[in-house]
Amino acid sequence: MAELYWDPFDIEIDTDPYEVWRRMRDEAPVYRNDRYDFYALTRFADVEAAHHDTATFSSAHGTVLELMNSGSGVSTMMIFLDPPEHTRLRSLVSRAFTPRRIGQLEERVRELCGVFLDRQEGAERFDYVQDFGARLPAMVIATLLGVPIEDQDEVRILIDLVFHIEPGVGMINDTSFRAQLALHAYLTEALREREAHPRDDMLTDLTTAELTDELGQTRRLSITEAVDFANLLISAGTETVARLLGWTAVVLAAHPDQRADLAERPDLIPGAVEELLRFEAPSPVQGRWTTRDVTMHDQVIPEGSKVLLLTGAAGRDERKYAAADRFDIHRRLDHHVAFGYGIHFCLGAALARMEGRIALEETLKRHPVWEVDHAGSRRLHTSTVRGWINVPIVVG
């Protein structure tokens, strides 16, 4: 049997990681990678518990492997903070994702699905990601923030480039770095413009929002904090839903009987979205930093260690899910960890679920049957997001 090896930068492994992840769960539930100096947890119970224990598994040193370092405070971005700073900022940004505001977006999401899908009427084939799946969440989250329509494609392309990695290099490369700088500059300029000319949008909200610090003093967000907030919301809101929709096209084409069930019974679609998230997690890896020695499965993870929590592997853990490698839209799921767990649970989960549900409803209305052109499909490889850049489908 081949030596057990996994790292998030290996494109060959990332193409189909599930057998490696199964071996990690069975043979090395606390996996050690010396080359990149990290540990990895793959069992559902361990991943869930580590997400919950933020006092031990800290986010303050970064959550992306190639950006993690020994100094805390790598960013003011909320996902790179621990309580109490994280708690204060999360309570602030959660105002953007209230049930009322998400509910108000439903009509807009359905309208956009119609716009993008109806453009393909009469076509025998189109790219489900580039013509639809990537455009929909980019425009929805950009609409929420207040990015002008004429800028939305430019911003979406920059976000894709931010997540670009190169073998052996990861995200520390010129393409990603230039995109990060360009996106940061765009958002900084947009926020400065909102300071001078307020509008009824979330970018304006970020310039006027107030929070109470640890001394009880009320203050507004700094421009750096506001840019980090906007960057997090637009990047996460675009990238993960785009990958979810790409997997939707690929997985349902591979399971035509279940796709037919969904076309006949749209009431099954919400459950199918949850099963898709479990089966092919769009964001399967999150990094943490240990604040103390931790003993798990008779192995010590030393204080000051990088630990990767593999939510993608946890979703296929037979200890949690019966026949975990079988896709089943009729599966009864109590919960999964595709959106994380605990205080870092994805703020946009309700919006992502709504986009996934409506996108699938509107797709099946128009195209109950399709085939994927696998030769023309192209994957996105990053250390933390997994999915497709292109998924051409044949519908004629």
CSV table of C-alpha atoms in Angstrom, one decimal:
chain,number,residue,atom,x,y,z
A,1,MET,CA,0.0,0.0,0.0
A,2,ALA,CA,1.3,3.5,-0.9
A,3,GLU,CA,2.5,5.8,1.9
A,4,LEU,CA,-0.3,7.9,3.3
A,5,TYR,CA,0.3,11.5,2.2
A,6,TRP,CA,-2.0,14.5,1.9
A,7,ASP,CA,-1.5,18.3,1.5
A,8,PRO,CA,-3.9,20.9,0.3
A,9,PHE,CA,-1.6,22.1,-2.5
A,10,ASP,CA,-1.3,18.7,-4.3
A,11,ILE,CA,-3.5,19.1,-7.4
A,12,GLU,CA,-3.5,15.3,-8.2
A,13,ILE,CA,-4.8,14.5,-4.7
A,14,ASP,CA,-7.3,17.4,-4.7
A,15,THR,CA,-8.9,16.1,-7.8
A,16,ASP,CA,-10.2,13.1,-5.9
A,17,PRO,CA,-9.1,13.2,-2.2
A,18,TYR,CA,-11.7,10.9,-0.7
A,19,GLU,CA,-9.7,7.7,-0.6
A,20,VAL,CA,-6.8,9.6,1.0
A,21,TRP,CA,-9.2,11.2,3.5
A,22,ARG,CA,-10.7,7.8,4.3
A,23,ARG,CA,-7.2,6.4,5.1
A,24,MET,CA,-6.5,9.5,7.2
A,25,ARG,CA,-9.7,8.9,9.2
A,26,ASP,CA,-8.9,5.2,9.7
A,27,GLU,CA,-5.1,5.2,10.0
A,28,ALA,CA,-4.1,8.7,11.2
A,29,PRO,CA,-7.0,10.6,12.7
A,30,VAL,CA,-4.4,13.1,13.8
A,31,TYR,CA,-2.4,13.4,10.6
A,32,ARG,CA,1.1,15.0,10.5
A,33,ASN,CA,2.6,16.6,7.5
A,34,ASP,CA,6.2,17.5,8.0
A,35,ARG,CA,6.8,19.2,4.7
A,36,TYR,CA,4.3,22.0,5.4
A,37,ASP,CA,4.4,21.7,9.2
A,38,PHE,CA,0.8,21.1,10.0
A,39,TYR,CA,-1.6,18.5,11.6
A,40,ALA,CA,-5.0,17.6,10.2
A,41,LEU,CA,-8.2,16.3,11.7
A,42,THR,CA,-10.6,14.4,9.5
A,43,ARG,CA,-13.2,12.6,11.7
A,44,PHE,CA,-16.5,14.3,12.1
A,45,ALA,CA,-16.5,14.4,15.9
A,46,ASP,CA,-13.0,15.8,16.0
A,47,VAL,CA,-13.6,18.5,13.4
A,48,GLU,CA,-16.9,19.5,15.0
A,49,ALA,CA,-15.3,19.7,18.5
A,50,ALA,CA,-12.3,21.7,17.3
A,51,HIS,CA,-14.6,24.2,15.6
A,52,HIS,CA,-16.4,24.6,18.9
A,53,ASP,CA,-13.3,24.9,21.1
A,54,THR,CA,-12.0,28.3,20.0
A,55,ALA,CA,-10.0,28.7,23.2
A,56,THR,CA,-7.8,25.9,22.1
A,57,PHE,CA,-8.1,26.0,18.3
A,58,SER,CA,-7.5,29.7,17.6
A,59,SER,CA,-8.2,31.6,14.3
A,60,ALA,CA,-6.1,34.6,15.3
A,61,HIS,CA,-3.0,33.3,13.4
A,62,GLY,CA,-4.9,32.9,10.1
A,63,THR,CA,-7.2,30.2,8.8
A,64,VAL,CA,-5.5,29.5,5.4
A,65,LEU,CA,-2.4,27.3,5.6
A,66,GLU,CA,-0.1,29.4,3.5
A,67,LEU,CA,-1.0,32.6,5.4
A,68,MET,CA,-0.7,31.2,9.0
A,69,ASN,CA,2.2,32.4,11.1
A,70,SER,CA,3.4,32.5,14.7
A,71,GLY,CA,2.2,36.1,15.2
A,72,SER,CA,-1.5,36.7,16.0
A,73,GLY,CA,-3.4,39.6,14.6
A,74,VAL,CA,-2.7,38.7,11.0
A,75,SER,CA,-5.7,40.7,9.9
A,76,THR,CA,-8.7,42.6,11.2
A,77,MET,CA,-10.9,40.3,9.1
A,78,MET,CA,-13.5,38.7,11.3
A,79,ILE,CA,-12.6,35.1,10.4
A,80,PHE,CA,-9.1,35.7,11.6
A,81,LEU,CA,-10.2,36.8,15.1
A,82,ASP,CA,-11.0,35.1,18.4
A,83,PRO,CA,-13.4,36.3,21.1
A,84,PRO,CA,-14.0,39.0,22.3
A,85,GLU,CA,-12.9,40.9,19.1
A,86,HIS,CA,-14.7,38.3,16.9
A,87,THR,CA,-17.9,38.5,19.0
A,88,ARG,CA,-18.1,42.3,18.7
A,89,LEU,CA,-17.5,42.3,14.9
A,90,ARG,CA,-19.8,39.4,14.2
A,91,SER,CA,-22.7,41.0,16.0
A,92,LEU,CA,-22.1,44.1,13.8
A,93,VAL,CA,-22.0,42.3,10.5
A,94,SER,CA,-24.8,39.9,11.4
A,95,ARG,CA,-27.2,42.8,10.9
A,96,ALA,CA,-26.7,42.4,7.2
A,97,PHE,CA,-27.9,38.8,7.2
A,98,THR,CA,-31.1,39.1,9.2
A,99,PRO,CA,-34.0,36.8,8.0
A,100,ARG,CA,-35.8,39.9,6.9
A,101,ARG,CA,-33.0,41.1,4.7
A,102,ILE,CA,-32.3,37.6,3.3
A,103,GLY,CA,-36.0,37.2,2.6
A,104,GLN,CA,-36.1,40.5,0.7
A,105,LEU,CA,-33.4,39.1,-1.7
A,106,GLU,CA,-35.4,36.0,-2.7
A,107,GLU,CA,-37.3,37.7,-5.5
A,108,ARG,CA,-34.0,39.2,-6.8
A,109,VAL,CA,-32.3,35.8,-6.7
A,110,ARG,CA,-35.1,34.2,-8.7
A,111,GLU,CA,-35.1,37.1,-11.1
A,112,LEU,CA,-31.3,36.8,-11.7
A,113,CYS,CA,-31.7,33.0,-12.2
A,114,GLY,CA,-34.2,33.7,-14.9
A,115,VAL,CA,-32.0,36.4,-16.6
A,116,PHE,CA,-29.0,34.1,-16.8
A,117,LEU,CA,-30.7,30.9,-17.7
A,118,ASP,CA,-33.1,32.4,-20.2
A,119,ARG,CA,-30.1,33.8,-22.1
A,120,GLN,CA,-29.3,30.2,-23.0
A,121,GLU,CA,-32.8,29.4,-24.4
A,122,GLY,CA,-32.4,27.5,-27.6
A,123,ALA,CA,-28.7,26.7,-27.0
A,124,GLU,CA,-27.6,23.1,-27.0
A,125,ARG,CA,-24.9,23.7,-24.5
A,126,PHE,CA,-23.6,26.4,-22.1
A,127,ASP,CA,-21.1,26.7,-19.2
A,128,TYR,CA,-23.1,26.1,-16.1
A,129,VAL,CA,-20.5,27.9,-13.9
A,130,GLN,CA,-19.3,30.8,-16.0
A,131,ASP,CA,-22.6,31.5,-17.6
A,132,PHE,CA,-24.7,31.0,-14.5
A,133,GLY,CA,-23.2,29.5,-11.3
A,134,ALA,CA,-20.5,32.0,-10.8
A,135,ARG,CA,-22.4,35.0,-12.0
A,136,LEU,CA,-25.5,34.5,-9.7
A,137,PRO,CA,-23.8,34.7,-6.3
A,138,ALA,CA,-21.4,37.4,-7.4
A,139,MET,CA,-24.3,39.6,-8.4
A,140,VAL,CA,-26.4,38.8,-5.4
A,141,ILE,CA,-23.7,39.6,-2.8
A,142,ALA,CA,-22.6,42.6,-4.9
A,143,THR,CA,-26.2,43.9,-4.9
A,144,LEU,CA,-26.3,43.4,-1.1
A,145,LEU,CA,-23.1,45.4,-0.7
A,146,GLY,CA,-23.9,48.1,-3.3
A,147,VAL,CA,-21.3,47.3,-6.0
A,148,PRO,CA,-22.5,48.9,-9.3
A,149,ILE,CA,-23.7,46.5,-12.0
A,150,GLU,CA,-21.1,47.7,-14.4
A,151,ASP,CA,-18.3,46.7,-11.9
A,152,GLN,CA,-19.7,43.3,-10.8
A,153,ASP,CA,-18.0,41.1,-13.5
A,154,GLU,CA,-14.6,42.8,-12.8
A,155,VAL,CA,-14.9,42.1,-9.1
A,156,ARG,CA,-16.0,38.5,-9.7
A,157,ILE,CA,-12.9,37.9,-11.9
A,158,LEU,CA,-10.6,39.4,-9.3
A,159,ILE,CA,-12.1,37.1,-6.6
A,160,ASP,CA,-11.4,34.1,-8.7
A,161,LEU,CA,-7.8,35.2,-9.2
A,162,VAL,CA,-7.4,35.9,-5.4
A,163,PHE,CA,-8.0,32.1,-4.9
A,164,HIS,CA,-5.6,31.1,-7.6
A,165,ILE,CA,-2.8,28.7,-6.5
A,166,GLU,CA,0.2,27.3,-8.2
A,167,PRO,CA,1.7,23.8,-7.5
A,168,GLY,CA,4.3,24.0,-4.8
A,169,VAL,CA,3.6,27.7,-4.2
A,170,GLY,CA,0.0,27.9,-3.1
A,171,MET,CA,-1.6,31.3,-2.9
A,172,ILE,CA,1.7,33.1,-2.4
A,173,ASN,CA,2.1,33.9,-6.1
A,174,ASP,CA,2.1,36.9,-8.3
A,175,THR,CA,-1.4,36.3,-9.8
A,176,SER,CA,-3.1,36.0,-6.5
A,177,PHE,CA,-1.1,38.8,-4.9
A,178,ARG,CA,-1.9,41.3,-7.7
A,179,ALA,CA,-5.6,40.3,-7.5
A,180,GLN,CA,-5.6,40.9,-3.7
A,181,LEU,CA,-4.1,44.3,-4.2
A,182,ALA,CA,-6.6,45.2,-6.9
A,183,LEU,CA,-9.6,44.1,-4.9
A,184,HIS,CA,-8.4,45.9,-1.8
A,185,ALA,CA,-7.9,49.1,-3.8
A,186,TYR,CA,-11.3,48.8,-5.4
A,187,LEU,CA,-13.1,48.3,-2.1
A,188,THR,CA,-11.1,51.1,-0.4
A,189,GLU,CA,-12.0,53.6,-3.1
A,190,ALA,CA,-15.7,52.4,-2.9
A,191,LEU,CA,-15.8,53.0,0.8
A,192,ARG,CA,-14.1,56.4,0.6
A,193,GLU,CA,-16.7,57.3,-2.0
A,194,ARG,CA,-19.5,56.2,0.4
A,195,GLU,CA,-18.1,58.3,3.2
A,196,ALA,CA,-18.4,61.4,0.9
A,197,HIS,CA,-21.7,60.3,-0.8
A,198,PRO,CA,-23.7,57.9,1.3
A,199,ARG,CA,-26.2,55.5,-0.4
A,200,ASP,CA,-28.7,53.0,0.7
A,201,ASP,CA,-26.4,50.0,0.6
A,202,MET,CA,-24.2,47.9,2.9
A,203,LEU,CA,-20.9,49.6,1.9
A,204,THR,CA,-22.4,52.8,3.3
A,205,ASP,CA,-23.5,50.9,6.4
A,206,LEU,CA,-19.9,49.9,7.0
A,207,THR,CA,-18.7,53.5,7.0
A,208,THR,CA,-21.3,54.5,9.6
A,209,ALA,CA,-21.5,51.3,11.7
A,210,GLU,CA,-20.5,51.7,15.4
A,211,LEU,CA,-19.2,49.1,17.8
A,212,THR,CA,-18.3,49.1,21.5
A,213,ASP,CA,-14.7,48.1,22.3
A,214,GLU,CA,-13.3,46.2,25.3
A,215,LEU,CA,-13.2,49.5,27.3
A,216,GLY,CA,-16.8,50.3,26.7
A,217,GLN,CA,-16.0,53.0,24.2
A,218,THR,CA,-18.1,53.4,21.1
A,219,ARG,CA,-16.3,53.9,17.8
A,220,ARG,CA,-16.7,53.5,14.1
A,221,LEU,CA,-14.9,50.9,12.0
A,222,SER,CA,-11.5,52.0,10.7
A,223,ILE,CA,-11.1,52.0,6.9
A,224,THR,CA,-9.0,48.9,7.2
A,225,GLU,CA,-11.7,47.1,9.2
A,226,ALA,CA,-14.4,48.2,6.8
A,227,VAL,CA,-12.3,47.0,3.8
A,228,ASP,CA,-11.6,43.7,5.4
A,229,PHE,CA,-15.3,43.3,6.2
A,230,ALA,CA,-16.4,44.0,2.6
A,231,ASN,CA,-13.6,41.8,1.3
A,232,LEU,CA,-14.7,38.9,3.4
A,233,LEU,CA,-18.4,39.2,2.5
A,234,ILE,CA,-17.9,39.6,-1.2
A,235,SER,CA,-15.2,36.9,-1.5
A,236,ALA,CA,-16.9,34.3,0.6
A,237,GLY,CA,-20.3,35.1,-0.7
A,238,THR,CA,-19.2,34.7,-4.3
A,239,GLU,CA,-16.7,31.9,-4.2
A,240,THR,CA,-18.4,29.2,-2.1
A,241,VAL,CA,-21.8,29.4,-3.7
A,242,ALA,CA,-20.2,29.3,-7.2
A,243,ARG,CA,-18.5,26.1,-6.2
A,244,LEU,CA,-21.7,24.7,-4.7
A,245,LEU,CA,-23.5,25.3,-8.0
A,246,GLY,CA,-20.7,23.8,-10.0
A,247,TRP,CA,-20.9,20.6,-7.9
A,248,THR,CA,-24.7,20.7,-8.3
A,249,ALA,CA,-24.3,20.3,-12.1
A,250,VAL,CA,-21.7,17.6,-11.9
A,251,VAL,CA,-23.1,15.5,-9.1
A,252,LEU,CA,-26.7,15.5,-10.4
A,253,ALA,CA,-25.6,14.6,-13.9
A,254,ALA,CA,-23.9,11.6,-12.3
A,255,HIS,CA,-27.1,10.7,-10.6
A,256,PRO,CA,-29.9,11.2,-13.2
A,257,ASP,CA,-32.5,9.2,-11.3
A,258,GLN,CA,-32.2,11.5,-8.3
A,259,ARG,CA,-32.2,14.5,-10.6
A,260,ALA,CA,-35.5,13.3,-12.1
A,261,ASP,CA,-36.9,12.9,-8.5
A,262,LEU,CA,-36.0,16.6,-7.9
A,263,ALA,CA,-37.6,17.7,-11.2
A,264,GLU,CA,-40.8,15.9,-10.3
A,265,ARG,CA,-40.8,16.9,-6.6
A,266,PRO,CA,-39.3,20.4,-6.0
A,267,ASP,CA,-40.1,20.0,-2.3
A,268,LEU,CA,-37.0,17.7,-2.1
A,269,ILE,CA,-34.6,20.4,-3.3
A,270,PRO,CA,-33.8,21.9,0.1
A,271,GLY,CA,-32.7,18.5,1.4
A,272,ALA,CA,-30.8,17.9,-1.8
A,273,VAL,CA,-28.8,21.2,-1.2
A,274,GLU,CA,-27.8,19.9,2.2
A,275,GLU,CA,-26.7,16.6,0.8
A,276,LEU,CA,-24.7,18.3,-1.9
A,277,LEU,CA,-22.9,20.4,0.8
A,278,ARG,CA,-22.1,17.3,2.8
A,279,PHE,CA,-21.1,15.2,-0.2
A,280,GLU,CA,-18.9,17.8,-2.0
A,281,ALA,CA,-18.1,20.6,0.5
A,282,PRO,CA,-17.2,23.8,-1.4
A,283,SER,CA,-14.8,24.9,1.4
A,284,PRO,CA,-13.4,21.6,2.7
A,285,VAL,CA,-10.4,22.9,4.7
A,286,GLN,CA,-10.1,25.5,7.6
A,287,GLY,CA,-6.9,26.3,9.5
A,288,ARG,CA,-6.5,26.8,13.2
A,289,TRP,CA,-3.6,27.4,15.7
A,290,THR,CA,-3.3,25.5,19.0
A,291,THR,CA,-3.0,27.7,22.1
A,292,ARG,CA,-2.0,24.7,24.3
A,293,ASP,CA,-0.9,21.1,24.0
A,294,VAL,CA,-3.8,18.9,22.9
A,295,THR,CA,-3.9,15.1,23.2
A,296,MET,CA,-6.1,13.4,20.6
A,297,HIS,CA,-6.1,9.7,19.7
A,298,ASP,CA,-3.1,9.1,22.0
A,299,GLN,CA,-1.1,11.8,20.0
A,300,VAL,CA,0.0,15.1,21.3
A,301,ILE,CA,-0.5,18.2,19.1
A,302,PRO,CA,1.9,20.7,20.7
A,303,GLU,CA,1.0,24.3,21.6
A,304,GLY,CA,1.7,26.6,18.7
A,305,SER,CA,0.8,24.1,16.0
A,306,LYS,CA,-1.0,24.6,12.7
A,307,VAL,CA,-4.1,22.3,12.5
A,308,LEU,CA,-6.2,21.9,9.4
A,309,LEU,CA,-9.9,20.9,10.0
A,310,LEU,CA,-11.1,18.9,7.1
A,311,THR,CA,-14.8,19.5,6.9
A,312,GLY,CA,-14.8,17.8,3.5
A,313,ALA,CA,-13.5,14.6,5.0
A,314,ALA,CA,-15.8,14.9,8.0
A,315,GLY,CA,-18.7,15.0,5.6
A,316,ARG,CA,-17.7,11.5,4.4
A,317,ASP,CA,-17.1,10.0,7.8
A,318,GLU,CA,-18.8,6.6,8.1
A,319,ARG,CA,-18.8,7.1,11.9
A,320,LYS,CA,-21.4,9.9,11.4
A,321,TYR,CA,-23.1,9.0,8.1
A,322,ALA,CA,-24.3,5.6,6.9
A,323,ALA,CA,-22.9,4.8,3.4
A,324,ALA,CA,-21.2,8.2,3.6
A,325,ASP,CA,-19.7,7.9,0.0
A,326,ARG,CA,-23.2,7.5,-1.5
A,327,PHE,CA,-25.0,10.6,-2.7
A,328,ASP,CA,-28.6,10.4,-1.6
A,329,ILE,CA,-31.1,13.3,-1.7
A,330,HIS,CA,-33.4,11.3,0.5
A,331,ARG,CA,-30.9,11.1,3.3
A,332,ARG,CA,-32.1,12.4,6.7
A,333,LEU,CA,-29.4,14.8,7.8
A,334,ASP,CA,-29.4,16.2,11.3
A,335,HIS,CA,-26.5,18.5,10.5
A,336,HIS,CA,-23.1,18.8,8.7
A,337,VAL,CA,-20.1,21.0,9.1
A,338,ALA,CA,-19.8,22.3,5.5
A,339,PHE,CA,-20.6,25.8,6.8
A,340,GLY,CA,-18.3,25.3,9.8
A,341,TYR,CA,-19.6,25.1,13.4
A,342,GLY,CA,-19.7,27.2,16.5
A,343,ILE,CA,-18.9,30.9,16.6
A,344,HIS,CA,-17.3,30.8,13.1
A,345,PHE,CA,-20.4,29.3,11.5
A,346,CYS,CA,-20.9,30.9,8.1
A,347,LEU,CA,-22.9,34.1,8.5
A,348,GLY,CA,-24.1,33.8,4.9
A,349,ALA,CA,-25.3,30.2,5.2
A,350,ALA,CA,-29.0,31.1,5.0
A,351,LEU,CA,-28.3,33.2,1.8
A,352,ALA,CA,-26.2,30.4,0.3
A,353,ARG,CA,-28.9,27.8,1.0
A,354,MET,CA,-31.5,30.1,-0.6
A,355,GLU,CA,-29.4,30.7,-3.7
A,356,GLY,CA,-28.7,27.0,-4.1
A,357,ARG,CA,-32.4,26.1,-3.7
A,358,ILE,CA,-33.7,28.7,-6.1
A,359,ALA,CA,-30.9,28.1,-8.7
A,360,LEU,CA,-31.7,24.4,-8.7
A,361,GLU,CA,-35.5,25.0,-8.9
A,362,GLU,CA,-35.1,27.4,-11.9
A,363,THR,CA,-32.6,25.1,-13.6
A,364,LEU,CA,-34.8,22.0,-13.4
A,365,LYS,CA,-37.8,24.0,-14.7
A,366,ARG,CA,-35.9,24.7,-17.9
A,367,HIS,CA,-33.4,21.8,-18.1
A,368,PRO,CA,-34.6,18.6,-16.3
A,369,VAL,CA,-31.9,16.7,-18.1
A,370,TRP,CA,-28.3,17.5,-19.0
A,371,GLU,CA,-24.9,15.9,-19.5
A,372,VAL,CA,-21.6,17.3,-18.4
A,373,ASP,CA,-18.8,17.8,-21.0
A,374,HIS,CA,-16.0,16.5,-18.7
A,375,ALA,CA,-13.3,17.1,-21.4
A,376,GLY,CA,-14.2,20.8,-21.3
A,377,SER,CA,-14.6,21.1,-17.6
A,378,ARG,CA,-11.9,22.7,-15.5
A,379,ARG,CA,-11.3,22.7,-11.8
A,380,LEU,CA,-10.4,25.4,-9.4
A,381,HIS,CA,-7.6,24.3,-7.1
A,382,THR,CA,-6.9,26.3,-3.9
A,383,SER,CA,-5.8,25.3,-0.4
A,384,THR,CA,-9.3,26.0,1.1
A,385,VAL,CA,-11.9,26.0,-1.7
A,386,ARG,CA,-12.6,23.1,-4.0
A,387,GLY,CA,-14.8,23.0,-7.1
A,388,TRP,CA,-15.0,24.0,-10.7
A,389,ILE,CA,-14.2,27.0,-12.8
A,390,ASN,CA,-15.9,25.6,-16.0
A,391,VAL,CA,-18.7,23.0,-16.3
A,392,PRO,CA,-20.0,22.9,-19.9
A,393,ILE,CA,-23.3,21.1,-20.0
A,394,VAL,CA,-25.2,19.7,-23.0
A,395,VAL,CA,-28.9,20.4,-22.7
A,396,GLY,CA,-30.2,20.2,-26.3
